Amino acid sequence: MELKISSRSQDDVAVVTVGGEIDLYTAPQLRDELVGALEDGARRLVIDMSRVEFCDSTGISVLLSAMKRSRDKNGDLELGAPRPAVTKVLEVTGLDEVFTIHQDLGTLSASVGPGA
């Protein structure tokens, strides 16, 4: 399945919307997008996961790596509205305690608005 990625930036926040499956074949595309956002000046990465249908260990590794890079810049990486299948992977691995996860895109949008 194809991975669809779009992003927008405001100040030092990059919002990356991802759709499809994040796996061994598509994870490099996501990695490139996240690294690019950080290189372009973002410190805080907000990943809209509401359209991600599947995420394997390769995808999780990309997210962890991007979170580390972001935190090295005194920022963070946050996940927005992951679907149940992705939430289950995060819970089983204990990463639901590592990532900041917003279950509601409404609260996520508010936290990324002007002045956030």
CSV table of N, CA and C in Angstrom, one decimal:
chain,number,residue,atom,x,y,z
A,1,MET,N,0.8,-1.2,0.0
A,1,MET,CA,0.0,0.0,0.0
A,1,MET,C,0.9,1.2,0.0
A,2,GLU,N,0.4,2.2,-0.7
A,2,GLU,CA,1.1,3.5,-0.8
A,2,GLU,C,1.0,4.3,0.5
A,3,LEU,N,2.1,5.0,0.8
A,3,LEU,CA,2.1,5.9,2.0
A,3,LEU,C,1.9,7.3,1.5
A,4,LYS,N,0.9,8.0,2.1
A,4,LYS,CA,0.7,9.4,1.7
A,4,LYS,C,1.1,10.3,2.9
A,5,ILE,N,1.9,11.3,2.6
A,5,ILE,CA,2.5,12.2,3.6
A,5,ILE,C,2.3,13.7,3.1
A,6,SER,N,1.8,14.5,4.0
A,6,SER,CA,1.8,15.9,3.7
A,6,SER,C,2.2,16.6,5.0
A,7,SER,N,2.8,17.8,4.9
A,7,SER,CA,3.3,18.5,6.1
A,7,SER,C,3.1,20.0,5.9
A,8,ARG,N,3.0,20.6,7.0
A,8,ARG,CA,3.0,22.1,7.1
A,8,ARG,C,3.8,22.5,8.3
A,9,SER,N,4.4,23.7,8.2
A,9,SER,CA,5.2,24.2,9.3
A,9,SER,C,4.7,25.6,9.7
A,10,GLN,N,4.8,25.8,11.0
A,10,GLN,CA,4.6,27.2,11.5
A,10,GLN,C,5.6,27.4,12.7
A,11,ASP,N,6.4,28.4,12.5
A,11,ASP,CA,7.5,28.6,13.5
A,11,ASP,C,8.3,27.4,13.6
A,12,ASP,N,8.4,26.8,14.8
A,12,ASP,CA,9.3,25.6,15.0
A,12,ASP,C,8.5,24.4,15.2
A,13,VAL,N,7.2,24.4,14.7
A,13,VAL,CA,6.3,23.2,14.8
A,13,VAL,C,6.0,22.7,13.3
A,14,ALA,N,6.3,21.4,13.1
A,14,ALA,CA,5.9,20.8,11.8
A,14,ALA,C,4.8,19.8,12.1
A,15,VAL,N,3.7,19.9,11.4
A,15,VAL,CA,2.6,19.0,11.5
A,15,VAL,C,2.7,18.1,10.2
A,16,VAL,N,2.8,16.8,10.5
A,16,VAL,CA,3.0,15.8,9.4
A,16,VAL,C,1.8,14.9,9.4
A,17,THR,N,1.0,14.9,8.3
A,17,THR,CA,-0.2,14.0,8.2
A,17,THR,C,0.2,12.8,7.4
A,18,VAL,N,0.0,11.6,8.0
A,18,VAL,CA,0.4,10.4,7.3
A,18,VAL,C,-0.8,9.5,7.1
A,19,GLY,N,-0.9,8.9,5.9
A,19,GLY,CA,-2.0,8.0,5.6
A,19,GLY,C,-1.5,6.7,4.9
A,20,GLY,N,-2.1,5.6,5.2
A,20,GLY,CA,-1.7,4.3,4.6
A,20,GLY,C,-1.0,3.4,5.6
A,21,GLU,N,0.0,2.7,5.1
A,21,GLU,CA,0.7,1.7,6.0
A,21,GLU,C,2.2,2.1,6.1
A,22,ILE,N,2.7,2.1,7.4
A,22,ILE,CA,4.1,2.4,7.6
A,22,ILE,C,4.7,1.0,7.9
A,23,ASP,N,5.6,0.6,6.9
A,23,ASP,CA,6.2,-0.7,7.1
A,23,ASP,C,7.7,-0.6,6.5
A,24,LEU,N,8.3,-1.7,6.4
A,24,LEU,CA,9.7,-1.8,5.9
A,24,LEU,C,9.9,-1.0,4.6
A,25,TYR,N,8.9,-1.0,3.7
A,25,TYR,CA,9.0,-0.4,2.4
A,25,TYR,C,8.7,1.1,2.4
A,26,THR,N,7.8,1.5,3.3
A,26,THR,CA,7.4,2.9,3.3
A,26,THR,C,8.0,3.7,4.4
A,27,ALA,N,8.6,3.1,5.4
A,27,ALA,CA,9.2,3.8,6.5
A,27,ALA,C,10.3,4.8,6.1
A,28,PRO,N,11.1,4.5,5.1
A,28,PRO,CA,12.2,5.4,4.7
A,28,PRO,C,11.6,6.7,4.2
A,29,GLN,N,10.4,6.7,3.5
A,29,GLN,CA,9.8,7.9,3.1
A,29,GLN,C,9.3,8.8,4.2
A,30,LEU,N,8.8,8.2,5.3
A,30,LEU,CA,8.4,8.9,6.5
A,30,LEU,C,9.7,9.4,7.2
A,31,ARG,N,10.7,8.6,7.3
A,31,ARG,CA,11.9,9.1,7.9
A,31,ARG,C,12.5,10.3,7.2
A,32,ASP,N,12.5,10.3,5.9
A,32,ASP,CA,13.0,11.4,5.1
A,32,ASP,C,12.2,12.7,5.4
A,33,GLU,N,10.9,12.5,5.5
A,33,GLU,CA,10.0,13.7,5.7
A,33,GLU,C,10.3,14.3,7.1
A,34,LEU,N,10.4,13.4,8.1
A,34,LEU,CA,10.6,13.9,9.5
A,34,LEU,C,12.0,14.5,9.6
A,35,VAL,N,13.0,13.9,9.1
A,35,VAL,CA,14.4,14.4,9.1
A,35,VAL,C,14.4,15.8,8.4
A,36,GLY,N,13.7,15.9,7.3
A,36,GLY,CA,13.7,17.1,6.5
A,36,GLY,C,13.0,18.2,7.3
A,37,ALA,N,12.0,17.9,8.0
A,37,ALA,CA,11.3,18.9,8.8
A,37,ALA,C,12.2,19.4,9.9
A,38,LEU,N,12.9,18.5,10.6
A,38,LEU,CA,13.8,18.9,11.6
A,38,LEU,C,15.0,19.8,11.0
A,39,GLU,N,15.5,19.4,9.9
A,39,GLU,CA,16.6,20.1,9.3
A,39,GLU,C,16.1,21.5,8.8
A,40,ASP,N,14.8,21.7,8.5
A,40,ASP,CA,14.3,22.9,8.1
A,40,ASP,C,13.9,23.8,9.3
A,41,GLY,N,14.2,23.4,10.5
A,41,GLY,CA,14.1,24.3,11.7
A,41,GLY,C,13.0,23.9,12.7
A,42,ALA,N,12.2,22.8,12.4
A,42,ALA,CA,11.2,22.4,13.3
A,42,ALA,C,11.9,21.8,14.5
A,43,ARG,N,11.4,22.0,15.7
A,43,ARG,CA,11.8,21.3,16.9
A,43,ARG,C,10.7,20.4,17.4
A,44,ARG,N,9.5,20.8,17.2
A,44,ARG,CA,8.4,20.0,17.7
A,44,ARG,C,7.7,19.3,16.4
A,45,LEU,N,7.6,18.0,16.4
A,45,LEU,CA,7.0,17.3,15.4
A,45,LEU,C,5.6,16.8,15.8
A,46,VAL,N,4.6,17.1,15.1
A,46,VAL,CA,3.2,16.6,15.5
A,46,VAL,C,2.8,15.7,14.3
A,47,ILE,N,2.6,14.4,14.6
A,47,ILE,CA,2.3,13.4,13.5
A,47,ILE,C,0.8,13.1,13.6
A,48,ASP,N,0.0,13.5,12.6
A,48,ASP,CA,-1.4,13.1,12.5
A,48,ASP,C,-1.5,11.7,12.0
A,49,MET,N,-1.8,10.7,12.9
A,49,MET,CA,-1.8,9.3,12.6
A,49,MET,C,-3.2,8.8,12.3
A,50,SER,N,-4.2,9.7,12.2
A,50,SER,CA,-5.6,9.3,12.0
A,50,SER,C,-5.9,8.5,10.8
A,51,ARG,N,-5.0,8.5,9.8
A,51,ARG,CA,-5.2,7.8,8.5
A,51,ARG,C,-4.2,6.6,8.4
A,52,VAL,N,-3.4,6.4,9.4
A,52,VAL,CA,-2.5,5.2,9.3
A,52,VAL,C,-3.2,4.0,9.7
A,53,GLU,N,-3.2,3.0,8.8
A,53,GLU,CA,-4.0,1.8,9.0
A,53,GLU,C,-3.1,0.7,9.6
A,54,PHE,N,-1.8,0.8,9.5
A,54,PHE,CA,-0.9,-0.2,10.0
A,54,PHE,C,0.5,0.4,10.2
A,55,CYS,N,1.2,0.0,11.3
A,55,CYS,CA,2.5,0.5,11.5
A,55,CYS,C,3.3,-0.7,12.2
A,56,ASP,N,4.4,-1.1,11.5
A,56,ASP,CA,5.2,-2.2,12.0
A,56,ASP,C,6.4,-1.7,12.8
A,57,SER,N,7.3,-2.6,13.2
A,57,SER,CA,8.4,-2.2,14.0
A,57,SER,C,9.3,-1.2,13.3
A,58,THR,N,9.4,-1.3,12.0
A,58,THR,CA,10.2,-0.3,11.3
A,58,THR,C,9.7,1.1,11.4
A,59,GLY,N,8.4,1.2,11.3
A,59,GLY,CA,7.7,2.5,11.4
A,59,GLY,C,7.9,3.0,12.8
A,60,ILE,N,7.7,2.2,13.8
A,60,ILE,CA,7.9,2.6,15.2
A,60,ILE,C,9.4,3.1,15.4
A,61,SER,N,10.3,2.4,14.8
A,61,SER,CA,11.7,2.8,14.9
A,61,SER,C,11.9,4.2,14.3
A,62,VAL,N,11.3,4.5,13.2
A,62,VAL,CA,11.4,5.8,12.6
A,62,VAL,C,10.9,6.9,13.5
A,63,LEU,N,9.7,6.6,14.1
A,63,LEU,CA,9.1,7.5,15.1
A,63,LEU,C,10.0,7.8,16.3
A,64,LEU,N,10.6,6.7,16.8
A,64,LEU,CA,11.5,6.8,18.0
A,64,LEU,C,12.7,7.6,17.6
A,65,SER,N,13.3,7.4,16.5
A,65,SER,CA,14.5,8.1,16.0
A,65,SER,C,14.2,9.6,15.8
A,66,ALA,N,13.0,9.9,15.2
A,66,ALA,CA,12.6,11.3,15.0
A,66,ALA,C,12.4,12.0,16.4
A,67,MET,N,11.8,11.2,17.3
A,67,MET,CA,11.6,11.8,18.7
A,67,MET,C,12.9,12.1,19.3
A,68,LYS,N,13.9,11.2,19.2
A,68,LYS,CA,15.2,11.5,19.8
A,68,LYS,C,15.8,12.7,19.1
A,69,ARG,N,15.8,12.8,17.8
A,69,ARG,CA,16.3,14.0,17.1
A,69,ARG,C,15.6,15.3,17.6
A,70,SER,N,14.3,15.2,17.7
A,70,SER,CA,13.6,16.4,18.1
A,70,SER,C,13.9,16.8,19.6
A,71,ARG,N,14.0,15.8,20.4
A,71,ARG,CA,14.4,16.1,21.8
A,71,ARG,C,15.8,16.6,21.9
A,72,ASP,N,16.7,16.2,21.0
A,72,ASP,CA,18.1,16.7,21.0
A,72,ASP,C,18.1,18.2,20.7
A,73,LYS,N,17.0,18.7,20.1
A,73,LYS,CA,16.8,20.1,19.7
A,73,LYS,C,15.9,20.8,20.7
A,74,ASN,N,15.7,20.2,21.9
A,74,ASN,CA,14.8,20.7,22.9
A,74,ASN,C,13.4,20.8,22.5
A,75,GLY,N,13.0,19.8,21.6
A,75,GLY,CA,11.6,19.8,21.1
A,75,GLY,C,11.0,18.4,21.6
A,76,ASP,N,10.0,18.0,20.8
A,76,ASP,CA,9.4,16.7,21.1
A,76,ASP,C,8.7,16.2,19.8
A,77,LEU,N,8.2,15.0,19.9
A,77,LEU,CA,7.4,14.4,18.9
A,77,LEU,C,6.1,13.9,19.5
A,78,GLU,N,4.9,14.3,18.9
A,78,GLU,CA,3.6,13.9,19.4
A,78,GLU,C,2.8,13.2,18.4
A,79,LEU,N,2.0,12.2,18.8
A,79,LEU,CA,1.2,11.5,17.9
A,79,LEU,C,-0.3,11.9,18.1
A,80,GLY,N,-1.0,12.1,16.9
A,80,GLY,CA,-2.4,12.5,17.0
A,80,GLY,C,-3.3,11.4,16.5
A,81,ALA,N,-4.3,11.1,17.2
A,81,ALA,CA,-5.4,10.2,16.9
A,81,ALA,C,-5.0,8.9,16.2
A,82,PRO,N,-4.1,8.1,16.8
A,82,PRO,CA,-3.8,6.8,16.1
A,82,PRO,C,-5.0,5.9,16.1
A,83,ARG,N,-5.1,5.1,15.1
A,83,ARG,CA,-6.2,4.2,15.0
A,83,ARG,C,-6.0,3.0,16.0
A,84,PRO,N,-7.0,2.2,16.3
A,84,PRO,CA,-6.9,1.2,17.2
A,84,PRO,C,-5.7,0.2,17.0
A,85,ALA,N,-5.5,-0.2,15.7
A,85,ALA,CA,-4.4,-1.1,15.4
A,85,ALA,C,-3.1,-0.5,15.8
A,86,VAL,N,-2.9,0.7,15.5
A,86,VAL,CA,-1.6,1.4,15.9
A,86,VAL,C,-1.5,1.6,17.4
A,87,THR,N,-2.6,2.0,18.0
A,87,THR,CA,-2.6,2.1,19.4
A,87,THR,C,-2.3,0.8,20.1
A,88,LYS,N,-2.8,-0.3,19.6
A,88,LYS,CA,-2.5,-1.6,20.2
A,88,LYS,C,-1.0,-1.9,20.1
A,89,VAL,N,-0.3,-1.6,19.0
A,89,VAL,CA,1.1,-1.8,18.9
A,89,VAL,C,1.9,-0.9,19.9
A,90,LEU,N,1.4,0.3,20.1
A,90,LEU,CA,2.1,1.2,21.1
A,90,LEU,C,1.9,0.7,22.5
A,91,GLU,N,0.7,0.2,22.8
A,91,GLU,CA,0.4,-0.3,24.1
A,91,GLU,C,1.2,-1.6,24.4
A,92,VAL,N,1.3,-2.5,23.5
A,92,VAL,CA,2.0,-3.8,23.7
A,92,VAL,C,3.5,-3.5,23.9
A,93,THR,N,4.0,-2.6,23.2
A,93,THR,CA,5.4,-2.3,23.3
A,93,THR,C,5.8,-1.3,24.5
A,94,GLY,N,4.7,-0.8,25.1
A,94,GLY,CA,4.9,0.2,26.2
A,94,GLY,C,5.3,1.6,25.7
A,95,LEU,N,5.2,1.8,24.4
A,95,LEU,CA,5.5,3.1,23.9
A,95,LEU,C,4.4,4.1,24.0
A,96,ASP,N,3.2,3.6,24.4
A,96,ASP,CA,2.2,4.6,24.8
A,96,ASP,C,2.6,5.4,26.0
A,97,GLU,N,3.5,5.0,26.7
A,97,GLU,CA,4.0,5.7,27.9
A,97,GLU,C,5.2,6.6,27.5
A,98,VAL,N,5.8,6.4,26.3
A,98,VAL,CA,6.9,7.2,25.9
A,98,VAL,C,6.5,8.3,25.0
A,99,PHE,N,5.6,8.1,24.1
A,99,PHE,CA,5.1,9.2,23.2
A,99,PHE,C,4.0,9.9,23.8
A,100,THR,N,3.9,11.2,23.5
A,100,THR,CA,2.7,12.0,23.9
A,100,THR,C,1.7,11.7,22.8
A,101,ILE,N,0.6,11.2,23.2
A,101,ILE,CA,-0.5,10.8,22.3
A,101,ILE,C,-1.7,11.6,22.5
A,102,HIS,N,-2.2,12.2,21.5
A,102,HIS,CA,-3.5,13.0,21.6
A,102,HIS,C,-4.5,12.1,20.9
A,103,GLN,N,-5.5,11.6,21.6
A,103,GLN,CA,-6.6,10.8,21.0
A,103,GLN,C,-7.5,11.6,20.2
A,104,ASP,N,-7.7,12.8,20.4
A,104,ASP,CA,-8.6,13.7,19.7
A,104,ASP,C,-7.9,14.7,18.8
A,105,LEU,N,-8.2,14.7,17.5
A,105,LEU,CA,-7.5,15.7,16.7
A,105,LEU,C,-7.9,17.1,17.0
A,106,GLY,N,-9.0,17.3,17.6
A,106,GLY,CA,-9.4,18.7,18.1
A,106,GLY,C,-8.5,19.2,19.1
A,107,THR,N,-8.1,18.5,20.1
A,107,THR,CA,-7.1,19.0,21.1
A,107,THR,C,-5.8,19.1,20.5
A,108,LEU,N,-5.4,18.3,19.5
A,108,LEU,CA,-4.2,18.4,18.8
A,108,LEU,C,-4.1,19.7,18.0
A,109,SER,N,-5.2,20.0,17.3
A,109,SER,CA,-5.2,21.2,16.5
A,109,SER,C,-5.1,22.4,17.4
A,110,ALA,N,-5.8,22.4,18.5
A,110,ALA,CA,-5.7,23.5,19.4
A,110,ALA,C,-4.3,23.7,20.0
A,111,SER,N,-3.6,22.6,20.2
A,111,SER,CA,-2.2,22.7,20.8
A,111,SER,C,-1.2,23.2,19.7
A,112,VAL,N,-1.6,23.1,18.4
A,112,VAL,CA,-0.6,23.5,17.4
A,112,VAL,C,-1.0,24.9,16.8
A,113,GLY,N,-2.1,25.4,17.3
A,113,GLY,CA,-2.5,26.7,16.7
A,113,GLY,C,-1.6,27.9,17.0
A,114,PRO,N,-1.9,29.1,16.6
A,114,PRO,CA,-1.0,30.2,16.8
A,114,PRO,C,-0.7,30.4,18.3
A,115,GLY,N,0.6,30.7,18.5
A,115,GLY,CA,1.1,30.9,19.9
A,115,GLY,C,1.4,29.6,20.6
A,116,ALA,N,1.1,28.5,20.0
A,116,ALA,CA,1.4,27.2,20.7
A,116,ALA,C,2.8,26.9,20.8
